[in-house]
Amino acid sequence: DHNTETTHWELPRMNPLVNEPPPSFDEAVQPSYMGNISLKKEEIPHESFSNHRILSTAIIKDIALQEEHQAKEKYHLQSGRCLEIKIEGGEYVRTGTMKGYRGDLHFDKKSGAKSFGKKLMKLGTGEGPSMMQVKGKGILWVADQRKNIQLVRLEKDEKISVNGNDLLAFEATTDWDIKFMKGGSMLAGGLFNVVISGPGVVAFTTIGEPITLLVAPGKGLATDPQATVCWSANLAPRFRTDITLKSFFRPTGEEFQMVFDGDKEGFVIIQPYEERPIPQSRH
């Protein structure tokens, strides 16, 4: 744990030495847990689709029964790429990520779009993350294009900034705001970020297993904006361009950088993949 006078945060429990190629979606992926959320051994079913070539109907039923009777958090990773959420009132979820649900749930796209749209219009644009509000009581399963799902638990007054392209869901107990990063008009991604403050759980996605990098006085950091997923909200990143005549005609991605100067302590989470943002419709 790292402590400062203004905030407290935990580094996600990840292997900082991971250096893997773009993920193969055929591989079985174990859930990644961050913040104060822990994975208990007994919560993993003894049988699963990932460790059998041929399953009998009895085993399939056993898998479902084991999953049904697990003691779960409100936000529960049923697999590394599918998130189960207990809905009791209302939650914000990325539009188009619902894969199944049980109970009396209503998907209010207009309400979610209106709430996000108002803040986006203040910035002079209607482009940004597309979210919907799920209301009612039941269980919801969400996933986004087979991406890995990461969970962070925020305590009161803790804040993180999440790239709008990667935000999946967050608890209604949190507070949030949309920020526009100035100076990034030449970049394809990373312009809109959602700052979320606790208490509550935040879910975001990564392509491949992410790594966590420390930022501190004397330890500044530069990252690719399209690989930058999440960072401590007390950090104030800026954009930097490094364009030569050769790279102007044949851009490779390194010309545009997201710079964390290291004047404050925090962390940055990056994924091993440069994700091109999906154009959002105007709200």
mmCIF file of C-alpha atoms in Angstrom:
data_model
loop_
_atom_site.group_PDB
_atom_site.id
_atom_site.type_symbol
_atom_site.label_atom_id
_atom_site.label_comp_id
_atom_site.label_asym_id
_atom_site.label_seq_id
_atom_site.Cartn_x
_atom_site.Cartn_y
_atom_site.Cartn_z
ATOM 1 C CA ASP A 1 0.000 0.000 0.000
ATOM 2 C CA HIS A 2 1.080 3.542 -0.708
ATOM 3 C CA ASN A 3 -0.134 6.473 1.370
ATOM 4 C CA THR A 4 -0.083 10.209 0.752
ATOM 5 C CA GLU A 5 -1.726 13.062 2.592
ATOM 6 C CA THR A 6 -4.528 13.306 0.055
ATOM 7 C CA THR A 7 -5.381 9.779 -0.987
ATOM 8 C CA HIS A 8 -4.863 6.095 -0.375
ATOM 9 C CA TRP A 9 -4.689 3.516 -3.086
ATOM 10 C CA GLU A 10 -3.652 -0.047 -3.745
ATOM 11 C CA LEU A 11 -1.737 -1.319 -6.723
ATOM 12 C CA PRO A 12 -3.722 -3.961 -8.612
ATOM 13 C CA ARG A 13 -2.504 -7.451 -7.876
ATOM 14 C CA MET A 14 -0.872 -8.149 -11.201
ATOM 15 C CA ASN A 15 2.452 -9.448 -12.423
ATOM 16 C CA PRO A 16 4.472 -6.401 -13.571
ATOM 17 C CA LEU A 17 6.698 -8.667 -15.638
ATOM 18 C CA VAL A 18 3.927 -9.884 -17.926
ATOM 19 C CA ASN A 19 4.891 -9.308 -21.543
ATOM 20 C CA GLU A 20 2.554 -11.242 -23.785
ATOM 21 C CA PRO A 21 1.513 -10.902 -27.445
ATOM 22 C CA PRO A 22 -2.029 -9.809 -28.363
ATOM 23 C CA PRO A 23 -4.388 -12.299 -26.700
ATOM 24 C CA SER A 24 -5.756 -15.397 -28.325
ATOM 25 C CA PHE A 25 -9.469 -15.487 -27.623
ATOM 26 C CA ASP A 26 -9.390 -19.290 -27.636
ATOM 27 C CA GLU A 27 -7.356 -19.379 -24.426
ATOM 28 C CA ALA A 28 -9.012 -19.794 -21.027
ATOM 29 C CA VAL A 29 -8.493 -16.679 -18.928
ATOM 30 C CA GLN A 30 -8.549 -16.547 -15.144
ATOM 31 C CA PRO A 31 -10.220 -13.523 -13.525
ATOM 32 C CA SER A 32 -8.048 -10.576 -12.533
ATOM 33 C CA TYR A 33 -8.942 -8.910 -9.239
ATOM 34 C CA MET A 34 -7.759 -5.504 -8.111
ATOM 35 C CA GLY A 35 -8.086 -3.170 -5.182
ATOM 36 C CA ASN A 36 -9.502 -4.833 -2.073
ATOM 37 C CA ILE A 37 -11.311 -7.615 -3.921
ATOM 38 C CA SER A 38 -9.811 -11.054 -3.340
ATOM 39 C CA LEU A 39 -10.375 -14.388 -5.017
ATOM 40 C CA LYS A 40 -11.086 -17.266 -2.669
ATOM 41 C CA LYS A 41 -10.069 -20.769 -3.681
ATOM 42 C CA GLU A 42 -13.345 -22.323 -2.716
ATOM 43 C CA GLU A 43 -15.219 -19.934 -4.980
ATOM 44 C CA ILE A 44 -13.819 -21.601 -8.122
ATOM 45 C CA PRO A 45 -15.993 -24.519 -9.258
ATOM 46 C CA HIS A 46 -14.208 -27.870 -9.412
ATOM 47 C CA GLU A 47 -15.659 -28.442 -12.863
ATOM 48 C CA SER A 48 -15.580 -25.897 -15.674
ATOM 49 C CA PHE A 49 -15.783 -25.688 -19.441
ATOM 50 C CA SER A 50 -12.119 -24.697 -19.603
ATOM 51 C CA ASN A 51 -10.738 -28.018 -18.319
ATOM 52 C CA HIS A 52 -12.840 -30.518 -20.262
ATOM 53 C CA ARG A 53 -12.940 -31.404 -23.945
ATOM 54 C CA ILE A 54 -16.290 -33.220 -23.748
ATOM 55 C CA LEU A 55 -18.847 -32.491 -21.016
ATOM 56 C CA SER A 56 -21.801 -34.622 -20.000
ATOM 57 C CA THR A 57 -25.117 -32.908 -19.286
ATOM 58 C CA ALA A 58 -24.707 -33.910 -15.615
ATOM 59 C CA ILE A 59 -21.389 -32.029 -15.401
ATOM 60 C CA ILE A 60 -22.897 -28.995 -17.128
ATOM 61 C CA LYS A 61 -25.737 -28.949 -14.596
ATOM 62 C CA ASP A 62 -23.220 -29.345 -11.749
ATOM 63 C CA ILE A 63 -21.247 -26.354 -13.022
ATOM 64 C CA ALA A 64 -24.405 -24.232 -13.045
ATOM 65 C CA LEU A 65 -25.425 -25.372 -9.546
ATOM 66 C CA GLN A 66 -21.967 -24.652 -8.083
ATOM 67 C CA GLU A 67 -21.980 -21.185 -9.625
ATOM 68 C CA GLU A 68 -25.536 -20.532 -8.385
ATOM 69 C CA HIS A 69 -24.705 -21.324 -4.748
ATOM 70 C CA GLN A 70 -21.433 -19.435 -4.450
ATOM 71 C CA ALA A 71 -21.171 -16.631 -1.914
ATOM 72 C CA LYS A 72 -20.646 -13.620 -4.151
ATOM 73 C CA GLU A 73 -19.869 -9.937 -4.084
ATOM 74 C CA LYS A 74 -22.315 -7.603 -5.788
ATOM 75 C CA TYR A 75 -19.844 -7.498 -8.693
ATOM 76 C CA HIS A 76 -18.659 -11.049 -9.372
ATOM 77 C CA LEU A 77 -16.395 -12.274 -12.165
ATOM 78 C CA GLN A 78 -18.012 -15.473 -13.332
ATOM 79 C CA SER A 79 -15.140 -15.826 -15.781
ATOM 80 C CA GLY A 80 -12.307 -13.544 -16.813
ATOM 81 C CA ARG A 81 -14.504 -12.127 -19.560
ATOM 82 C CA CYS A 82 -18.037 -12.174 -18.097
ATOM 83 C CA LEU A 83 -19.194 -10.083 -15.141
ATOM 84 C CA GLU A 84 -22.202 -10.870 -12.966
ATOM 85 C CA ILE A 85 -23.856 -7.871 -11.289
ATOM 86 C CA LYS A 86 -26.596 -7.976 -8.646
ATOM 87 C CA ILE A 87 -28.985 -5.160 -9.521
ATOM 88 C CA GLU A 88 -30.856 -3.627 -6.607
ATOM 89 C CA GLY A 89 -32.084 -0.264 -7.767
ATOM 90 C CA GLY A 90 -29.911 1.025 -10.589
ATOM 91 C CA GLU A 91 -26.409 0.648 -12.039
ATOM 92 C CA TYR A 92 -24.570 2.217 -14.958
ATOM 93 C CA VAL A 93 -23.463 -0.310 -17.612
ATOM 94 C CA ARG A 94 -21.878 0.151 -21.017
ATOM 95 C CA THR A 95 -24.499 0.092 -23.770
ATOM 96 C CA GLY A 96 -24.606 -3.128 -25.751
ATOM 97 C CA THR A 97 -22.800 -5.316 -23.194
ATOM 98 C CA MET A 98 -25.806 -7.184 -21.760
ATOM 99 C CA LYS A 99 -25.429 -10.918 -22.401
ATOM 100 C CA GLY A 100 -28.160 -12.264 -20.106
ATOM 101 C CA TYR A 101 -30.219 -11.436 -17.042
ATOM 102 C CA ARG A 102 -32.614 -12.882 -14.487
ATOM 103 C CA GLY A 103 -35.324 -10.994 -12.637
ATOM 104 C CA ASP A 104 -37.253 -7.795 -13.262
ATOM 105 C CA LEU A 105 -34.727 -5.532 -15.009
ATOM 106 C CA HIS A 106 -35.255 -2.560 -17.298
ATOM 107 C CA PHE A 107 -32.604 -1.121 -19.613
ATOM 108 C CA ASP A 108 -32.937 2.642 -19.735
ATOM 109 C CA LYS A 109 -30.674 3.774 -22.561
ATOM 110 C CA LYS A 110 -32.222 7.241 -22.701
ATOM 111 C CA SER A 111 -31.598 7.943 -19.008
ATOM 112 C CA GLY A 112 -27.973 6.851 -19.206
ATOM 113 C CA ALA A 113 -27.374 8.714 -22.438
ATOM 114 C CA LYS A 114 -29.044 11.830 -21.045
ATOM 115 C CA SER A 115 -26.912 11.872 -17.896
ATOM 116 C CA PHE A 116 -23.680 11.403 -19.831
ATOM 117 C CA GLY A 117 -24.884 13.619 -22.665
ATOM 118 C CA LYS A 118 -25.444 16.632 -20.405
ATOM 119 C CA LYS A 119 -21.851 16.532 -19.217
ATOM 120 C CA LEU A 120 -20.565 15.976 -22.734
ATOM 121 C CA MET A 121 -22.567 18.914 -24.088
ATOM 122 C CA LYS A 122 -20.918 21.161 -21.500
ATOM 123 C CA LEU A 123 -17.658 20.242 -23.203
ATOM 124 C CA GLY A 124 -19.101 21.304 -26.553
ATOM 125 C CA THR A 125 -19.389 17.779 -27.999
ATOM 126 C CA GLY A 126 -21.760 14.856 -28.009
ATOM 127 C CA GLU A 127 -19.072 12.220 -28.459
ATOM 128 C CA GLY A 128 -17.942 10.020 -25.607
ATOM 129 C CA PRO A 129 -18.674 6.838 -23.653
ATOM 130 C CA SER A 130 -22.110 5.314 -24.279
ATOM 131 C CA MET A 131 -23.743 4.091 -21.061
ATOM 132 C CA MET A 132 -27.191 2.886 -20.055
ATOM 133 C CA GLN A 133 -28.851 2.669 -16.660
ATOM 134 C CA VAL A 134 -30.112 -0.758 -15.590
ATOM 135 C CA LYS A 135 -32.988 -0.516 -13.118
ATOM 136 C CA GLY A 136 -34.970 -3.016 -11.073
ATOM 137 C CA LYS A 137 -34.005 -6.118 -9.112
ATOM 138 C CA GLY A 138 -32.233 -9.141 -10.516
ATOM 139 C CA ILE A 139 -28.939 -10.472 -11.841
ATOM 140 C CA LEU A 140 -27.214 -9.153 -14.954
ATOM 141 C CA TRP A 141 -24.365 -10.684 -16.957
ATOM 142 C CA VAL A 142 -22.258 -8.330 -19.077
ATOM 143 C CA ALA A 143 -19.247 -8.731 -21.363
ATOM 144 C CA ASP A 144 -17.541 -6.623 -24.026
ATOM 145 C CA GLN A 145 -16.115 -8.306 -27.127
ATOM 146 C CA ARG A 146 -14.419 -11.103 -25.144
ATOM 147 C CA LYS A 147 -12.124 -8.588 -23.422
ATOM 148 C CA ASN A 148 -10.627 -9.271 -19.999
ATOM 149 C CA ILE A 149 -12.541 -7.634 -17.147
ATOM 150 C CA GLN A 150 -10.819 -5.935 -14.205
ATOM 151 C CA LEU A 151 -12.444 -4.840 -10.932
ATOM 152 C CA VAL A 152 -11.346 -2.058 -8.580
ATOM 153 C CA ARG A 153 -12.941 -1.302 -5.221
ATOM 154 C CA LEU A 154 -12.766 2.369 -4.283
ATOM 155 C CA GLU A 155 -13.061 3.497 -0.687
ATOM 156 C CA LYS A 156 -14.654 6.818 0.209
ATOM 157 C CA ASP A 157 -12.913 9.786 -1.482
ATOM 158 C CA GLU A 158 -10.641 7.511 -3.559
ATOM 159 C CA LYS A 159 -10.672 8.363 -7.257
ATOM 160 C CA ILE A 160 -9.490 6.807 -10.490
ATOM 161 C CA SER A 161 -9.660 7.996 -14.082
ATOM 162 C CA VAL A 162 -10.713 5.398 -16.677
ATOM 163 C CA ASN A 163 -10.388 5.708 -20.432
ATOM 164 C CA GLY A 164 -13.933 6.087 -21.751
ATOM 165 C CA ASN A 165 -13.357 3.302 -24.291
ATOM 166 C CA ASP A 166 -12.621 0.811 -21.499
ATOM 167 C CA LEU A 167 -15.286 1.598 -18.899
ATOM 168 C CA LEU A 168 -17.712 -1.326 -18.471
ATOM 169 C CA ALA A 169 -19.810 -0.663 -15.336
ATOM 170 C CA PHE A 170 -19.794 1.023 -11.927
ATOM 171 C CA GLU A 171 -21.849 0.934 -8.755
ATOM 172 C CA ALA A 172 -24.565 3.488 -8.140
ATOM 173 C CA THR A 173 -22.847 4.424 -4.854
ATOM 174 C CA THR A 174 -19.988 6.053 -6.769
ATOM 175 C CA ASP A 175 -19.839 9.577 -8.113
ATOM 176 C CA TRP A 176 -18.513 10.299 -11.592
ATOM 177 C CA ASP A 177 -17.614 13.047 -14.037
ATOM 178 C CA ILE A 178 -16.429 13.160 -17.649
ATOM 179 C CA LYS A 179 -13.160 14.918 -18.420
ATOM 180 C CA PHE A 180 -11.824 16.038 -21.774
ATOM 181 C CA MET A 181 -8.043 15.914 -22.068
ATOM 182 C CA LYS A 182 -6.879 19.056 -23.821
ATOM 183 C CA GLY A 183 -4.202 18.862 -26.467
ATOM 184 C CA GLY A 184 -5.230 15.447 -27.707
ATOM 185 C CA SER A 185 -7.209 16.449 -30.786
ATOM 186 C CA MET A 186 -4.775 14.625 -33.078
ATOM 187 C CA LEU A 187 -5.213 11.367 -31.216
ATOM 188 C CA ALA A 188 -7.754 8.707 -32.087
ATOM 189 C CA GLY A 189 -8.320 7.614 -28.495
ATOM 190 C CA GLY A 190 -7.909 8.604 -24.891
ATOM 191 C CA LEU A 191 -9.640 11.974 -25.199
ATOM 192 C CA PHE A 192 -12.609 11.285 -22.955
ATOM 193 C CA ASN A 193 -12.021 9.887 -19.487
ATOM 194 C CA VAL A 194 -14.447 9.173 -16.695
ATOM 195 C CA VAL A 195 -13.276 10.147 -13.208
ATOM 196 C CA ILE A 196 -14.984 7.910 -10.648
ATOM 197 C CA SER A 197 -14.867 8.430 -6.893
ATOM 198 C CA GLY A 198 -15.772 5.929 -4.188
ATOM 199 C CA PRO A 199 -17.199 4.235 -2.361
ATOM 200 C CA GLY A 200 -18.008 1.467 -4.808
ATOM 201 C CA VAL A 201 -16.708 -0.998 -7.388
ATOM 202 C CA VAL A 202 -15.656 -0.057 -10.914
ATOM 203 C CA ALA A 203 -15.360 -2.551 -13.777
ATOM 204 C CA PHE A 204 -13.257 -1.846 -16.854
ATOM 205 C CA THR A 205 -11.887 -3.938 -19.689
ATOM 206 C CA THR A 206 -8.440 -4.675 -21.089
ATOM 207 C CA ILE A 207 -7.210 -6.584 -24.114
ATOM 208 C CA GLY A 208 -4.623 -8.979 -22.728
ATOM 209 C CA GLU A 209 -3.252 -8.999 -19.195
ATOM 210 C CA PRO A 210 -2.473 -5.414 -18.095
ATOM 211 C CA ILE A 211 0.481 -4.200 -16.070
ATOM 212 C CA THR A 212 0.621 -1.528 -13.372
ATOM 213 C CA LEU A 213 3.349 1.118 -13.430
ATOM 214 C CA LEU A 214 4.330 3.395 -10.564
ATOM 215 C CA VAL A 215 4.491 7.166 -10.942
ATOM 216 C CA ALA A 216 6.356 9.131 -8.267
ATOM 217 C CA PRO A 217 8.690 12.122 -7.908
ATOM 218 C CA GLY A 218 11.701 11.336 -10.080
ATOM 219 C CA LYS A 219 9.799 8.505 -11.788
ATOM 220 C CA GLY A 220 7.852 10.097 -14.616
ATOM 221 C CA LEU A 221 6.222 7.998 -17.303
ATOM 222 C CA ALA A 222 5.200 8.253 -20.968
ATOM 223 C CA THR A 223 2.611 5.857 -22.436
ATOM 224 C CA ASP A 224 0.758 5.164 -25.651
ATOM 225 C CA PRO A 225 -2.720 6.748 -25.207
ATOM 226 C CA GLN A 226 -4.393 3.834 -26.977
ATOM 227 C CA ALA A 227 -2.802 1.377 -24.545
ATOM 228 C CA THR A 228 -3.485 3.465 -21.429
ATOM 229 C CA VAL A 229 -6.536 2.180 -19.573
ATOM 230 C CA CYS A 230 -6.677 3.679 -16.079
ATOM 231 C CA TRP A 231 -4.680 5.892 -13.722
ATOM 232 C CA SER A 232 -4.823 7.572 -10.320
ATOM 233 C CA ALA A 233 -7.112 10.583 -10.589
ATOM 234 C CA ASN A 234 -4.681 12.791 -8.668
ATOM 235 C CA LEU A 235 -2.252 12.537 -11.586
ATOM 236 C CA ALA A 236 -2.523 15.163 -14.331
ATOM 237 C CA PRO A 237 -1.332 13.610 -17.613
ATOM 238 C CA ARG A 238 -0.675 15.711 -20.689
ATOM 239 C CA PHE A 239 -0.238 14.935 -24.360
ATOM 240 C CA ARG A 240 3.069 15.256 -26.151
ATOM 241 C CA THR A 241 3.768 14.947 -29.862
ATOM 242 C CA ASP A 242 7.072 13.894 -31.349
ATOM 243 C CA ILE A 243 6.626 14.122 -35.095
ATOM 244 C CA THR A 244 9.450 14.019 -37.631
ATOM 245 C CA LEU A 245 8.976 14.388 -41.378
ATOM 246 C CA LYS A 246 9.377 10.626 -41.799
ATOM 247 C CA SER A 247 6.847 9.730 -39.112
ATOM 248 C CA PHE A 248 4.413 12.346 -40.451
ATOM 249 C CA PHE A 249 3.972 10.326 -43.634
ATOM 250 C CA ARG A 250 4.270 6.909 -41.956
ATOM 251 C CA PRO A 251 2.882 7.228 -38.406
ATOM 252 C CA THR A 252 3.511 4.272 -36.083
ATOM 253 C CA GLY A 253 1.825 5.408 -32.866
ATOM 254 C CA GLU A 254 4.901 6.484 -30.912
ATOM 255 C CA GLU A 255 4.492 10.047 -32.216
ATOM 256 C CA PHE A 256 1.673 10.743 -29.731
ATOM 257 C CA GLN A 257 2.390 10.152 -26.066
ATOM 258 C CA MET A 258 0.584 10.505 -22.777
ATOM 259 C CA VAL A 259 3.004 11.969 -20.221
ATOM 260 C CA PHE A 260 2.792 11.612 -16.445
ATOM 261 C CA ASP A 261 5.408 14.011 -15.092
ATOM 262 C CA GLY A 262 5.877 12.414 -11.687
ATOM 263 C CA ASP A 263 5.094 15.487 -9.597
ATOM 264 C CA LYS A 264 2.639 13.336 -7.620
ATOM 265 C CA GLU A 265 2.517 9.690 -6.574
ATOM 266 C CA GLY A 266 0.120 7.280 -8.229
ATOM 267 C CA PHE A 267 -0.206 4.411 -10.681
ATOM 268 C CA VAL A 268 -0.953 3.891 -14.370
ATOM 269 C CA ILE A 269 -2.459 0.731 -15.873
ATOM 270 C CA ILE A 270 -1.612 -0.128 -19.472
ATOM 271 C CA GLN A 271 -2.616 -3.048 -21.679
ATOM 272 C CA PRO A 272 -0.388 -4.886 -24.190
ATOM 273 C CA TYR A 273 -2.504 -3.750 -27.107
ATOM 274 C CA GLU A 274 -3.219 -0.472 -28.932
ATOM 275 C CA GLU A 275 -6.994 -0.307 -28.963
ATOM 276 C CA ARG A 276 -8.701 1.720 -31.647
ATOM 277 C CA PRO A 277 -11.786 3.422 -30.220
ATOM 278 C CA ILE A 278 -15.258 2.564 -31.484
ATOM 279 C CA PRO A 279 -17.060 5.689 -32.760
ATOM 280 C CA GLN A 280 -19.927 6.627 -30.474
ATOM 281 C CA SER A 281 -23.259 8.044 -31.604
ATOM 282 C CA ARG A 282 -24.193 11.536 -30.514
ATOM 283 C CA HIS A 283 -26.381 11.729 -27.425
#
